[in-house]
C-alpha cells in the first residue's frame, strides 16, 4: 500500500476509533489487511503532524491538527493568487504554469491537500505537472483548482 493511501486510511481510522497508542494504529491497520510496523506508524504520525488531544473516554487520543486542511487550502489559494500564470488539462495530466520559483511550493501544497484522485505531482521552478488517476479525475481536479482561483 502506498504511503498516501495508508495515511488516508489512518485518517479514517482516527475518525472511527479513539486511538491512544501507535500499537493501536498497527492493530487496526493489520485488521484492515495492511501490514505495517510501529516505525512506519511513527513516521506517518510525524509526517501527518498528528497531535494528542483529550479523549472523551479518558486519556489522550491521536488527532489531526484542527486547522491543517483549512490552512493548506488558504496557503494554496494565496500562492495561486500571487503566482498563477496558466493551466491546461489533457487526458490524465494538468500542467500549471506559475511565476518562477513557485512551482515546487504549489506542487507541495497540492500534495498536502491530499486529493484522492491525484496520482502524483512534479514541481519544477515555474511549472507543476499533476497526474490524475483517470482523465475524468483530471477534469475534476482542474475544476477544483479553477474554483480556488476564483475565490
Backbone as ProteinMPNN parsed JSONL, in Angstrom:
{"seq_chain_A": "XXXXXXXXXXXXXXXXXXXXXXXXXXXXXXXXXXXXXXXXXXXXXXXXXXXXXXXXXXXXXXXXXXXXXXXXXXXXXXXXXXXXXXXXXXXXXXXXXXXXXXXXXXXXXXXXXXXXXXXXXXXXXXXXXXXXXXXXXXXXXXXXXXXXXXX", "coords_chain_A": {"N_chain_A": [[0.848, -1.18, 0.0], [0.515, 2.204, -0.833], [2.062, 5.121, 0.605], [0.414, 7.464, 0.719], [-2.145, 6.343, 0.49], [-2.193, 4.735, 2.782], [-1.987, 6.704, 4.758], [-4.364, 8.051, 4.319], [-6.137, 6.061, 5.106], [-5.405, 5.92, 7.79], [-6.363, 8.413, 8.69], [-9.11, 7.936, 8.373], [-9.473, 5.824, 10.196], [-8.895, 7.176, 12.58], [-11.116, 8.793, 12.774], [-13.039, 6.932, 13.316], [-12.283, 5.53, 15.603], [-11.024, 5.782, 18.999], [-7.828, 6.317, 19.153], [-5.121, 5.617, 21.011], [-2.478, 4.793, 21.229], [0.513, 4.068, 19.334], [0.641, 1.384, 18.758], [-2.046, 0.741, 18.629], [-2.761, 1.825, 16.155], [-1.242, 0.107, 14.505], [-2.49, -2.39, 15.018], [-5.161, -1.897, 14.156], [-4.744, -1.252, 11.458], [-3.6, -3.648, 10.563], [-5.822, -5.249, 10.955], [-7.328, -4.29, 8.901], [-6.072, -5.397, 6.824], [-3.587, -4.368, 6.174], [-0.21, -4.535, 6.389], [1.987, -3.191, 8.645], [4.728, -1.61, 10.363], [5.563, -0.525, 13.702], [7.441, 1.461, 13.517], [6.97, 2.535, 10.978], [4.436, 3.629, 11.411], [5.136, 5.548, 13.301], [6.663, 7.292, 11.697], [4.629, 8.1, 9.936], [2.923, 9.444, 11.726], [4.516, 11.629, 12.43], [4.866, 12.777, 9.868], [2.217, 13.391, 9.195], [1.679, 15.208, 11.113], [0.31, 14.629, 13.49], [-1.457, 15.093, 16.549], [-1.912, 14.749, 20.126], [-4.952, 14.682, 21.811], [-7.328, 15.353, 24.474], [-9.34, 12.548, 25.286], [-12.786, 11.595, 25.093], [-13.321, 9.295, 26.518], [-11.462, 9.258, 28.469], [-7.956, 9.676, 29.129], [-5.697, 10.18, 26.345], [-6.001, 10.783, 22.825], [-5.015, 10.24, 19.381], [-5.068, 12.846, 16.926], [-5.797, 14.883, 14.051], [-4.278, 18.069, 13.462], [-6.471, 20.757, 14.049], [-6.709, 22.904, 12.212], [-5.333, 22.132, 9.942], [-6.128, 21.26, 7.224], [-7.663, 23.451, 6.392], [-5.786, 25.536, 6.624], [-3.873, 24.684, 4.731], [-5.361, 24.806, 2.366], [-5.888, 27.564, 2.326], [-3.26, 28.529, 2.073], [-2.584, 27.439, -0.424], [-4.462, 28.752, -2.077], [-3.557, 31.4, -1.724], [-0.915, 31.294, -2.757], [-1.488, 30.527, -5.386], [-3.004, 32.755, -6.162], [-1.043, 34.738, -6.076], [0.959, 33.763, -7.82], [0.024, 32.373, -10.075], [-0.058, 31.631, -13.556], [-1.003, 30.197, -15.883], [-3.115, 27.374, -16.844], [-3.666, 24.062, -17.975], [-5.421, 21.174, -19.169], [-5.098, 17.764, -20.092], [-5.993, 14.622, -21.013], [-4.796, 12.506, -18.582], [-3.388, 14.464, -17.335], [-2.529, 17.594, -15.798], [-1.219, 20.69, -16.421], [0.262, 23.247, -14.774], [1.192, 26.52, -14.948], [3.375, 28.829, -13.413], [4.68, 31.78, -11.771], [8.253, 32.171, -11.877], [10.075, 30.192, -9.518], [7.992, 29.279, -7.947], [6.839, 26.827, -8.508], [7.564, 24.395, -7.145], [6.606, 24.87, -4.537], [3.837, 25.099, -4.99], [3.289, 22.514, -5.969], [3.9, 21.005, -3.675], [1.939, 21.956, -1.87], [-0.379, 21.108, -3.197], [-0.001, 18.352, -2.986], [-0.219, 18.157, -0.181], [-2.883, 18.773, 0.145], [-4.056, 16.423, -0.396], [-5.71, 15.286, -2.436], [-7.918, 12.835, -3.481], [-7.968, 11.574, -6.002], [-5.57, 12.094, -7.175], [-2.647, 11.05, -8.66], [-0.009, 11.833, -8.519], [2.411, 14.551, -8.203], [4.662, 16.737, -9.92], [6.961, 19.136, -9.353], [8.48, 21.851, -10.825], [10.639, 24.692, -11.403], [8.935, 26.762, -12.42], [6.706, 25.396, -13.198], [4.099, 23.011, -12.743], [3.383, 19.647, -12.87], [0.607, 17.742, -12.735], [-0.576, 14.604, -12.119], [-3.32, 12.669, -12.706], [-5.485, 9.962, -11.607], [-7.382, 9.109, -13.417], [-8.718, 10.233, -16.607], [-11.159, 11.589, -16.171], [-10.916, 12.259, -13.486], [-8.821, 14.053, -13.701], [-10.084, 16.155, -15.024], [-11.942, 16.875, -13.029], [-10.202, 17.697, -10.949], [-8.929, 19.798, -12.224], [-11.101, 21.547, -12.417], [-11.569, 21.972, -9.678], [-9.193, 23.297, -8.924], [-9.457, 25.54, -10.561], [-11.718, 26.671, -9.381], [-10.615, 27.368, -6.895], [-8.998, 29.436, -7.708], [-10.85, 31.374, -8.357], [-12.043, 32.229, -6.029]], "CA_chain_A": [[0.0, 0.0, 0.0], [1.276, 3.448, -0.909], [2.043, 5.976, 1.793], [-0.764, 8.342, 0.713], [-3.322, 5.513, 0.767], [-2.112, 4.342, 4.185], [-2.297, 7.867, 5.587], [-5.801, 8.3, 4.17], [-6.769, 5.061, 5.964], [-5.146, 6.347, 9.172], [-7.339, 9.476, 8.981], [-10.418, 7.296, 8.506], [-9.475, 5.082, 11.458], [-8.952, 8.137, 13.696], [-12.498, 9.262, 12.877], [-13.892, 5.836, 13.772], [-11.792, 4.942, 16.854], [-10.128, 6.537, 19.877], [-6.53, 5.657, 19.046], [-4.298, 6.21, 22.053], [-1.074, 4.376, 21.115], [0.934, 3.668, 17.998], [0.292, -0.027, 18.611], [-3.451, 0.699, 18.211], [-2.739, 2.019, 14.704], [-0.729, -1.123, 13.887], [-3.523, -3.425, 15.127], [-6.298, -1.555, 13.297], [-4.319, -1.374, 10.06], [-3.483, -5.077, 10.265], [-7.198, -5.722, 10.845], [-7.816, -3.864, 7.584], [-5.273, -6.079, 5.812], [-2.385, -3.601, 5.843], [0.906, -4.878, 7.275], [2.879, -2.059, 8.916], [5.489, -1.7, 11.607], [5.412, 0.632, 14.58], [8.337, 2.505, 12.998], [6.255, 3.176, 9.869], [3.391, 4.452, 12.029], [5.82, 6.687, 13.911], [6.984, 8.236, 10.613], [3.362, 8.659, 9.457], [2.456, 10.4, 12.736], [5.321, 12.84, 12.263], [4.57, 13.342, 8.557], [0.851, 13.922, 9.212], [1.652, 16.187, 12.195], [-0.753, 14.266, 14.418], [-1.303, 15.558, 17.926], [-2.751, 14.034, 21.086], [-5.961, 15.536, 22.442], [-8.087, 14.593, 25.47], [-10.35, 11.633, 24.762], [-13.991, 11.562, 25.928], [-13.293, 8.1, 27.366], [-10.323, 9.385, 29.376], [-6.671, 9.545, 28.457], [-5.485, 11.023, 25.178], [-6.088, 10.081, 21.547], [-4.402, 10.938, 18.258], [-5.97, 13.667, 16.127], [-5.172, 15.829, 13.13], [-4.423, 19.458, 13.901], [-7.779, 21.233, 13.604], [-6.657, 23.844, 11.102], [-4.391, 21.692, 8.919], [-6.679, 21.298, 5.873], [-8.048, 24.825, 6.097], [-4.566, 26.308, 6.414], [-3.264, 24.277, 3.466], [-6.171, 25.37, 1.285], [-5.632, 29.01, 2.304], [-1.918, 28.737, 1.519], [-2.639, 27.144, -1.858], [-5.165, 29.882, -2.708], [-2.699, 32.581, -1.697], [0.186, 31.11, -3.706], [-2.065, 30.58, -6.733], [-3.367, 34.147, -6.433], [0.178, 35.515, -6.291], [1.93, 33.23, -8.779], [-0.606, 31.658, -11.192], [0.062, 32.172, -14.907], [-1.975, 29.499, -16.728], [-3.311, 25.967, -16.52], [-4.312, 23.317, -19.049], [-5.652, 19.769, -18.844], [-5.084, 16.856, -21.242], [-6.046, 13.232, -20.551], [-4.524, 12.317, -17.157], [-2.414, 15.467, -16.91], [-2.793, 19.025, -15.671], [0.02, 21.463, -16.371], [0.012, 24.559, -14.187], [2.34, 27.428, -15.086], [3.424, 29.82, -12.339], [5.852, 32.646, -11.816], [9.467, 31.439, -11.494], [10.336, 29.98, -8.1], [6.786, 28.891, -7.218], [6.348, 25.508, -8.91], [7.752, 23.391, -6.098], [5.7, 25.184, -3.423], [2.474, 24.753, -5.409], [3.212, 21.047, -6.004], [3.875, 20.534, -2.289], [0.622, 22.267, -1.303], [-1.352, 20.204, -3.824], [0.205, 17.06, -2.317], [-0.74, 18.248, 1.182], [-4.346, 18.789, 0.083], [-4.407, 15.003, -0.395], [-6.809, 15.0, -3.349], [-7.951, 11.37, -3.566], [-7.765, 11.075, -7.36], [-4.272, 12.534, -7.684], [-1.619, 10.009, -8.653], [1.218, 12.465, -8.06], [2.759, 15.857, -8.76], [6.074, 17.034, -10.138], [7.102, 20.586, -9.333], [9.719, 22.466, -11.293], [10.797, 26.088, -10.999], [7.747, 27.554, -12.745], [5.696, 24.508, -13.768], [3.672, 21.867, -11.948], [2.69, 18.593, -13.594], [-0.259, 16.98, -11.842], [-1.011, 13.391, -12.798], [-4.525, 12.13, -12.081], [-5.661, 8.523, -11.783], [-8.213, 8.909, -14.607], [-8.984, 11.503, -17.295], [-12.273, 12.277, -15.502], [-10.359, 12.837, -12.257], [-8.038, 15.227, -14.11], [-11.059, 17.226, -15.278], [-12.473, 17.301, -11.724], [-9.16, 18.436, -10.239], [-8.776, 21.055, -12.97], [-12.21, 22.406, -11.992], [-11.321, 22.329, -8.275], [-8.143, 24.328, -8.902], [-10.056, 26.741, -11.156], [-12.581, 27.254, -8.345], [-9.747, 28.013, -5.904], [-8.514, 30.693, -8.298], [-11.951, 32.34, -8.462], [-12.496, 32.694, -4.709]], "C_chain_A": [[0.889, 1.237, 0.0], [1.073, 4.288, 0.348], [0.781, 6.835, 1.841], [-2.039, 7.56, 1.015], [-3.352, 5.105, 2.238], [-2.488, 5.518, 5.086], [-3.768, 8.255, 5.476], [-6.579, 7.323, 5.063], [-6.567, 5.412, 7.442], [-6.132, 7.446, 9.571], [-8.722, 8.884, 9.22], [-10.515, 6.568, 9.845], [-9.553, 6.016, 12.663], [-10.362, 8.681, 13.876], [-13.415, 8.202, 13.478], [-13.52, 5.302, 15.157], [-11.023, 5.975, 17.671], [-8.792, 5.802, 19.883], [-5.565, 6.353, 19.993], [-2.814, 5.894, 21.921], [-0.761, 4.012, 19.668], [0.58, 2.208, 17.735], [-1.169, -0.194, 18.194], [-3.563, 0.892, 16.7], [-2.321, 0.726, 14.004], [-1.818, -2.195, 13.88], [-4.699, -3.143, 14.192], [-5.94, -1.679, 11.816], [-4.167, -2.842, 9.67], [-4.86, -5.71, 10.146], [-7.834, -5.363, 9.514], [-6.983, -4.485, 6.457], [-4.015, -5.355, 5.383], [-1.293, -3.943, 6.857], [1.838, -3.679, 7.411], [3.646, -2.331, 10.199], [5.212, -0.452, 12.441], [6.286, 1.773, 14.086], [7.682, 3.258, 11.838], [5.175, 4.101, 10.408], [4.009, 5.698, 12.649], [6.159, 7.741, 12.854], [5.713, 8.886, 10.067], [2.834, 9.714, 10.426], [3.21, 11.716, 12.599], [4.967, 13.545, 10.958], [3.195, 14.012, 8.528], [0.659, 14.983, 10.294], [0.506, 15.914, 13.174], [-0.415, 14.768, 15.814], [-2.158, 14.676, 18.828], [-3.663, 15.043, 21.771], [-6.706, 14.702, 23.48], [-9.191, 13.767, 24.809], [-11.577, 11.664, 25.664], [-14.006, 10.374, 26.894], [-12.161, 8.136, 28.393], [-9.025, 9.14, 28.636], [-6.578, 10.502, 27.273], [-5.545, 10.176, 23.921], [-5.407, 10.906, 20.471], [-5.469, 11.684, 17.466], [-5.151, 14.489, 15.14], [-5.249, 17.218, 13.737], [-5.696, 20.04, 13.283], [-7.717, 22.086, 12.347], [-5.826, 23.365, 9.914], [-4.953, 21.83, 7.502], [-7.044, 22.716, 5.477], [-6.815, 25.668, 5.802], [-3.91, 25.965, 5.086], [-4.038, 24.86, 2.295], [-5.956, 26.88, 1.181], [-4.27, 29.314, 1.693], [-1.915, 28.508, 0.018], [-3.34, 28.272, -2.611], [-4.255, 31.101, -2.813], [-1.563, 32.459, -2.715], [-0.341, 31.152, -5.138], [-2.422, 32.015, -7.11], [-2.135, 34.969, -6.799], [0.995, 35.059, -7.494], [1.337, 32.573, -10.021], [-0.413, 32.398, -12.516], [-0.979, 31.53, -15.818], [-2.087, 28.044, -16.295], [-4.032, 25.306, -17.685], [-4.428, 21.857, -18.632], [-5.687, 18.958, -20.135], [-5.018, 15.433, -20.698], [-5.86, 13.159, -19.031], [-3.756, 13.482, -16.538], [-2.994, 16.872, -16.806], [-1.427, 19.688, -15.591], [-0.341, 22.855, -15.886], [1.296, 25.369, -14.307], [2.231, 28.497, -14.005], [4.623, 30.733, -12.554], [7.078, 31.856, -11.351], [9.65, 31.376, -9.975], [9.153, 29.466, -7.307], [6.293, 27.476, -7.511], [6.434, 24.464, -7.809], [6.799, 23.623, -4.933], [4.265, 24.794, -3.773], [2.306, 23.237, -5.431], [3.116, 20.475, -4.592], [2.513, 20.78, -1.655], [-0.462, 21.377, -1.904], [-1.221, 18.813, -3.209], [-0.4, 17.068, -0.917], [-2.263, 18.293, 1.215], [-4.896, 17.365, 0.013], [-5.66, 14.725, -1.225], [-6.798, 13.505, -3.652], [-7.652, 10.831, -4.959], [-6.467, 11.554, -7.987], [-3.275, 11.394, -7.555], [-0.303, 10.577, -8.145], [1.419, 13.821, -8.695], [4.266, 15.927, -8.953], [6.176, 18.548, -10.23], [8.466, 21.02, -9.815], [9.777, 23.903, -10.822], [9.52, 26.892, -11.226], [6.606, 26.712, -13.311], [5.384, 23.383, -12.796], [2.954, 20.901, -12.879], [1.919, 17.781, -12.567], [-0.775, 15.793, -12.643], [-2.188, 12.82, -12.015], [-4.634, 10.636, -12.364], [-6.498, 8.189, -13.012], [-8.368, 10.246, -15.321], [-10.127, 12.292, -16.642], [-11.796, 12.938, -14.208], [-9.529, 14.072, -12.571], [-8.967, 16.411, -14.367], [-11.617, 17.777, -13.961], [-11.455, 18.142, -10.957], [-8.897, 19.782, -10.906], [-9.864, 22.038, -12.527], [-12.029, 22.859, -10.543], [-10.282, 23.441, -8.176], [-8.656, 25.637, -9.501], [-10.942, 27.447, -10.135], [-11.756, 27.945, -7.259], [-9.235, 29.357, -6.413], [-9.586, 31.778, -8.284], [-12.387, 32.894, -7.118], [-11.606, 33.772, -4.17]], "O_chain_A": [[1.879, 1.312, 0.728], [0.065, 4.179, 1.045], [0.142, 6.928, 2.889], [-2.918, 8.058, 1.719], [-4.408, 5.124, 2.869], [-3.221, 5.349, 6.06], [-4.353, 8.739, 6.444], [-7.56, 7.708, 5.699], [-7.473, 5.217, 8.252], [-6.679, 7.412, 10.673], [-9.423, 9.279, 10.152], [-11.52, 6.682, 10.546], [-10.201, 5.69, 13.658], [-10.769, 8.996, 14.995], [-14.442, 8.526, 14.076], [-14.354, 4.685, 15.82], [-10.447, 6.916, 17.125], [-8.647, 4.776, 20.548], [-5.231, 7.524, 19.809], [-1.975, 6.633, 22.436], [-1.655, 3.691, 18.884], [0.255, 1.841, 16.606], [-1.508, -1.146, 17.492], [-4.353, 0.219, 16.039], [-2.955, 0.3, 13.038], [-2.047, -2.838, 12.856], [-5.18, -4.049, 13.51], [-6.746, -2.157, 11.017], [-4.56, -3.237, 8.572], [-5.058, -6.61, 9.329], [-8.755, -6.035, 9.05], [-7.16, -4.148, 5.287], [-3.432, -5.68, 4.349], [-1.441, -3.669, 8.048], [2.408, -3.208, 6.427], [3.259, -3.173, 11.01], [4.693, 0.545, 11.94], [5.912, 2.938, 14.222], [7.823, 4.476, 11.728], [5.012, 5.222, 9.926], [3.454, 6.79, 12.529], [5.969, 8.936, 13.08], [5.707, 10.08, 9.767], [2.351, 10.762, 9.998], [2.611, 12.79, 12.646], [4.787, 14.763, 10.935], [3.023, 15.066, 7.916], [-0.408, 15.591, 10.383], [-0.175, 16.834, 13.628], [0.75, 14.854, 16.202], [-3.024, 13.944, 18.351], [-3.228, 16.094, 22.241], [-6.721, 13.475, 23.387], [-9.879, 14.23, 23.899], [-11.434, 11.751, 26.884], [-14.625, 10.437, 27.956], [-11.931, 7.157, 29.103], [-9.013, 8.456, 27.613], [-7.289, 11.505, 27.211], [-5.186, 8.998, 23.937], [-5.237, 12.117, 20.617], [-6.608, 11.234, 17.344], [-3.97, 14.757, 15.361], [-6.2, 17.518, 14.459], [-5.958, 19.824, 12.1], [-8.603, 21.989, 11.497], [-5.631, 24.123, 8.964], [-4.316, 22.457, 6.655], [-6.769, 23.141, 4.355], [-6.801, 26.432, 4.837], [-3.437, 26.859, 4.384], [-3.442, 25.353, 1.338], [-5.852, 27.419, 0.079], [-4.134, 30.241, 0.894], [-1.319, 29.281, -0.732], [-2.869, 28.701, -3.664], [-4.189, 31.752, -3.856], [-1.28, 33.406, -3.449], [0.291, 31.747, -6.011], [-2.177, 32.445, -8.237], [-2.174, 35.79, -7.715], [1.66, 35.878, -8.129], [2.082, 32.242, -10.943], [-0.577, 33.616, -12.595], [-1.757, 32.236, -16.459], [-1.287, 27.543, -15.505], [-4.904, 25.911, -18.308], [-3.628, 21.364, -17.837], [-6.234, 19.402, -21.144], [-4.072, 15.085, -19.99], [-6.678, 13.692, -18.281], [-3.502, 13.481, -15.333], [-3.831, 17.283, -17.61], [-0.581, 19.293, -14.789], [-1.145, 23.554, -16.503], [2.352, 24.955, -13.829], [1.147, 29.005, -13.719], [5.469, 30.48, -13.411], [6.95, 30.961, -10.515], [9.42, 32.347, -9.255], [9.281, 29.233, -6.105], [5.406, 26.983, -6.815], [5.475, 23.729, -7.57], [6.241, 22.667, -4.395], [3.557, 24.223, -2.943], [1.289, 22.723, -4.964], [2.332, 19.558, -4.345], [1.985, 19.903, -0.972], [-1.366, 20.938, -1.193], [-2.231, 18.163, -2.938], [-1.027, 16.09, -0.51], [-2.872, 17.895, 2.208], [-6.063, 17.129, 0.326], [-6.563, 14.018, -0.778], [-5.762, 12.966, -4.043], [-7.127, 9.725, -5.081], [-6.281, 11.435, -9.198], [-3.084, 10.841, -6.472], [0.437, 9.901, -7.431], [0.693, 14.202, -9.612], [5.035, 15.27, -8.252], [5.548, 19.168, -11.089], [9.489, 20.602, -9.272], [9.03, 24.289, -9.923], [9.071, 27.617, -10.338], [5.641, 27.258, -13.846], [6.269, 22.864, -12.116], [2.027, 21.287, -13.592], [2.5, 17.207, -11.646], [-1.346, 15.963, -13.72], [-2.076, 12.525, -10.825], [-3.96, 10.111, -13.25], [-6.349, 7.112, -13.591], [-8.169, 11.294, -14.706], [-10.071, 13.52, -16.569], [-12.221, 14.044, -13.877], [-9.527, 15.033, -11.801], [-8.668, 17.538, -13.972], [-11.748, 18.99, -13.795], [-11.801, 19.175, -10.384], [-8.669, 20.784, -10.228], [-9.587, 23.214, -12.29], [-12.309, 24.012, -10.218], [-10.466, 24.409, -7.438], [-8.329, 26.717, -9.009], [-10.922, 28.674, -10.032], [-12.156, 28.995, -6.755], [-9.062, 30.299, -5.639], [-9.269, 32.965, -8.209], [-13.043, 33.935, -7.07], [-11.841, 34.276, -3.072]]}, "name": "protein", "num_of_chains": 1, "seq": "XXXXXXXXXXXXXXXXXXXXXXXXXXXXXXXXXXXXXXXXXXXXXXXXXXXXXXXXXXXXXXXXXXXXXXXXXXXXXXXXXXXXXXXXXXXXXXXXXXXXXXXXXXXXXXXXXXXXXXXXXXXXXXXXXXXXXXXXXXXXXXXXXXXXXXX"}
